[in-house]
PDB file of C-alpha atoms in Angstrom:
ATOM      1  CA  UNK K   1      20.369  47.064   9.350  1.00 72.00           C
ATOM      2  CA  UNK K   2      23.098  44.599   9.800  1.00 71.00           C
ATOM      3  CA  UNK K   3      20.856  43.097  12.550  1.00 76.00           C
ATOM      4  CA  UNK K   4      17.935  42.887  10.198  1.00 70.00           C
ATOM      5  CA  UNK K   5      20.081  41.150   7.452  1.00 72.00           C
ATOM      6  CA  UNK K   6      21.665  38.749  10.014  1.00 67.00           C
ATOM      7  CA  UNK K   7      18.061  37.856  11.133  1.00 65.00           C
ATOM      8  CA  UNK K   8      16.813  37.369   7.564  1.00 69.00           C
ATOM      9  CA  UNK K   9      19.881  35.081   6.732  1.00 68.00           C
ATOM     10  CA  UNK K  10      19.290  33.135  10.136  1.00 65.00           C
ATOM     11  CA  UNK K  11      15.639  32.612   9.238  1.00 61.00           C
ATOM     12  CA  UNK K  12      16.536  31.526   5.811  1.00 68.00           C
ATOM     13  CA  UNK K  13      18.884  28.912   7.129  1.00 63.00           C
ATOM     14  CA  UNK K  14      16.183  27.320   9.533  1.00 65.00           C
ATOM     15  CA  UNK K  15      13.722  27.208   6.812  1.00 64.00           C
ATOM     16  CA  UNK K  16      16.003  25.598   4.370  1.00 64.00           C
ATOM     17  CA  UNK K  17      17.069  22.983   7.032  1.00 62.00           C
ATOM     18  CA  UNK K  18      13.339  22.280   7.758  1.00 59.00           C
ATOM     19  CA  UNK K  19      12.739  21.557   4.127  1.00 58.00           C
ATOM     20  CA  UNK K  20      15.690  19.289   3.667  1.00 56.00           C
ATOM     21  CA  UNK K  21      14.580  17.511   6.893  1.00 51.00           C
ATOM     22  CA  UNK K  22      11.022  16.877   5.560  1.00 49.00           C
ATOM     23  CA  UNK K  23      12.662  15.267   2.290  1.00 53.00           C
ATOM     24  CA  UNK K  24      14.748  12.731   4.155  1.00 54.00           C
ATOM     25  CA  UNK K  25      11.700  11.458   5.918  1.00 52.00           C
ATOM     26  CA  UNK K  26      10.212   9.872   2.833  1.00 56.00           C
ATOM     27  CA  UNK K  27      11.786   6.423   3.207  1.00 59.00           C
ATOM     28  CA  UNK K  28       9.605   5.395   6.173  1.00 63.00           C
ATOM     29  CA  UNK K  29       6.448   4.430   4.133  1.00 68.00           C
ATOM     30  CA  UNK K  30       6.516   0.895   2.968  1.00 83.00           C
ATOM     31  CA  UNK K  31       2.776   0.434   2.419  1.00 90.00           C
ATOM     32  CA  UNK K  32       1.911  -0.394  -1.157  1.00 91.00           C
ATOM     33  CA  UNK K  33      -1.500   0.093  -2.294  1.00 93.00           C
ATOM     34  CA  UNK K  34      -2.910  -1.901  -5.522  1.00 93.00           C
ATOM     35  CA  UNK K  35      -6.135  -2.783  -7.342  1.00 93.00           C
ATOM     36  CA  UNK K  36      -6.002  -5.868  -9.196  1.00 93.00           C
ATOM     37  CA  UNK K  37      -8.239  -8.602 -10.808  1.00 94.00           C
ATOM     38  CA  UNK K  38      -8.020 -11.803  -8.796  1.00 94.00           C
ATOM     39  CA  UNK K  39      -9.460 -15.311  -8.645  1.00 94.00           C
ATOM     40  CA  UNK K  40     -11.206 -16.400  -5.393  1.00 92.00           C
ATOM     41  CA  UNK K  41      -9.752 -19.185  -3.795  1.00 87.00           C
ATOM     42  CA  UNK K  42     -11.308 -20.322  -0.383  1.00 86.00           C
ATOM     43  CA  UNK K  43     -10.725 -17.532   1.846  1.00 88.00           C
ATOM     44  CA  UNK K  44      -7.838 -15.977  -0.153  1.00 92.00           C
ATOM     45  CA  UNK K  45      -7.267 -14.592  -3.686  1.00 93.00           C
ATOM     46  CA  UNK K  46      -4.928 -15.811  -6.474  1.00 93.00           C
ATOM     47  CA  UNK K  47      -3.269 -13.060  -8.627  1.00 90.00           C
ATOM     48  CA  UNK K  48      -2.958 -13.672 -12.328  1.00 87.00           C
ATOM     49  CA  UNK K  49       0.166 -15.670 -12.199  1.00 87.00           C
ATOM     50  CA  UNK K  50      -1.736 -18.268 -10.349  1.00 86.00           C
ATOM     51  CA  UNK K  51       0.996 -18.589  -7.845  1.00 89.00           C
ATOM     52  CA  UNK K  52       0.878 -15.431  -5.612  1.00 92.00           C
ATOM     53  CA  UNK K  53      -1.817 -15.527  -2.972  1.00 94.00           C
ATOM     54  CA  UNK K  54      -3.172 -12.611  -1.459  1.00 94.00           C
ATOM     55  CA  UNK K  55      -4.280 -13.493   2.291  1.00 95.00           C
ATOM     56  CA  UNK K  56      -6.674 -10.866   3.724  1.00 96.00           C
ATOM     57  CA  UNK K  57      -6.054  -9.785   7.331  1.00 94.00           C
ATOM     58  CA  UNK K  58      -9.673  -9.658   8.118  1.00 91.00           C
ATOM     59  CA  UNK K  59     -12.653 -12.024   7.566  1.00 88.00           C
ATOM     60  CA  UNK K  60     -14.187 -12.031   4.069  1.00 85.00           C
ATOM     61  CA  UNK K  61     -17.540 -13.398   4.919  1.00 83.00           C
ATOM     62  CA  UNK K  62     -19.615 -15.214   2.201  1.00 85.00           C
ATOM     63  CA  UNK K  63     -18.185 -14.537  -1.406  1.00 88.00           C
ATOM     64  CA  UNK K  64     -20.187 -16.300  -4.224  1.00 88.00           C
ATOM     65  CA  UNK K  65     -18.207 -15.649  -7.336  1.00 91.00           C
ATOM     66  CA  UNK K  66     -14.981 -16.821  -9.197  1.00 93.00           C
ATOM     67  CA  UNK K  67     -13.392 -13.484 -10.046  1.00 93.00           C
ATOM     68  CA  UNK K  68     -13.097 -10.261  -8.248  1.00 94.00           C
ATOM     69  CA  UNK K  69     -11.392  -6.864  -8.287  1.00 94.00           C
ATOM     70  CA  UNK K  70      -9.782  -5.877  -5.161  1.00 94.00           C
ATOM     71  CA  UNK K  71      -8.220  -2.857  -3.818  1.00 94.00           C
ATOM     72  CA  UNK K  72      -5.791  -3.729  -1.120  1.00 95.00           C
ATOM     73  CA  UNK K  73      -2.664  -2.627   0.911  1.00 96.00           C
ATOM     74  CA  UNK K  74       0.395  -4.566   2.042  1.00 94.00           C
ATOM     75  CA  UNK K  75       3.661  -3.992   3.786  1.00 93.00           C
ATOM     76  CA  UNK K  76       6.494  -4.078   1.472  1.00 90.00           C
ATOM     77  CA  UNK K  77       8.886  -4.701   4.173  1.00 89.00           C
ATOM     78  CA  UNK K  78       7.063  -7.969   5.100  1.00 88.00           C
ATOM     79  CA  UNK K  79       7.673  -9.468   1.559  1.00 89.00           C
ATOM     80  CA  UNK K  80      10.416 -11.025  -0.450  1.00 90.00           C
ATOM     81  CA  UNK K  81      10.868 -11.319  -4.012  1.00 87.00           C
ATOM     82  CA  UNK K  82      10.175 -15.174  -3.721  1.00 90.00           C
ATOM     83  CA  UNK K  83       7.199 -14.695  -1.423  1.00 90.00           C
ATOM     84  CA  UNK K  84       4.007 -16.762  -2.619  1.00 92.00           C
ATOM     85  CA  UNK K  85       1.722 -15.550   0.139  1.00 94.00           C
ATOM     86  CA  UNK K  86       1.173 -11.910   0.699  1.00 94.00           C
ATOM     87  CA  UNK K  87      -0.872 -10.632   3.756  1.00 96.00           C
ATOM     88  CA  UNK K  88      -3.291  -7.807   2.752  1.00 96.00           C
ATOM     89  CA  UNK K  89      -5.478  -5.279   4.234  1.00 96.00           C
ATOM     90  CA  UNK K  90      -8.647  -4.787   1.974  1.00 95.00           C
ATOM     91  CA  UNK K  91      -9.550  -1.236   1.368  1.00 95.00           C
ATOM     92  CA  UNK K  92     -13.113  -1.903   0.231  1.00 93.00           C
ATOM     93  CA  UNK K  93     -15.582  -4.706  -0.607  1.00 92.00           C
ATOM     94  CA  UNK K  94     -14.286  -7.082  -3.285  1.00 93.00           C
ATOM     95  CA  UNK K  95     -16.275  -6.343  -6.598  1.00 93.00           C
ATOM     96  CA  UNK K  96     -17.592  -9.507  -8.263  1.00 93.00           C
ATOM     97  CA  UNK K  97     -16.775  -9.597 -12.068  1.00 93.00           C
ATOM     98  CA  UNK K  98     -17.359 -13.330 -12.835  1.00 89.00           C
ATOM     99  CA  UNK K  99     -20.224 -14.720 -10.619  1.00 88.00           C
ATOM    100  CA  UNK K 100     -20.696 -18.302 -10.231  1.00 80.00           C
ATOM    101  CA  UNK K 101     -23.367 -19.639 -12.771  1.00 65.00           C
TER     102      UNK K 101
END
């Protein structure tokens, strides 16, 4: 009976140790995902503050519109508080909400 109790206590300690370790690994993800309305500006997008430029890391192709909604992702560790240009990875095709007339 003592061996069974010792085995259960040891097993419980291992399980608790693994669960605490999984909580400690949460700081490695610096990717930020966002969906924002932006103004198209010759290969890049301007956010609503008109100073922050989102620069896609892939070729956009031909976009014929003024305003778009984009879903994108960027690495927060590469951006400072004063950054005016942010490299982003587009997660989908930009959705035109204001076509050129």
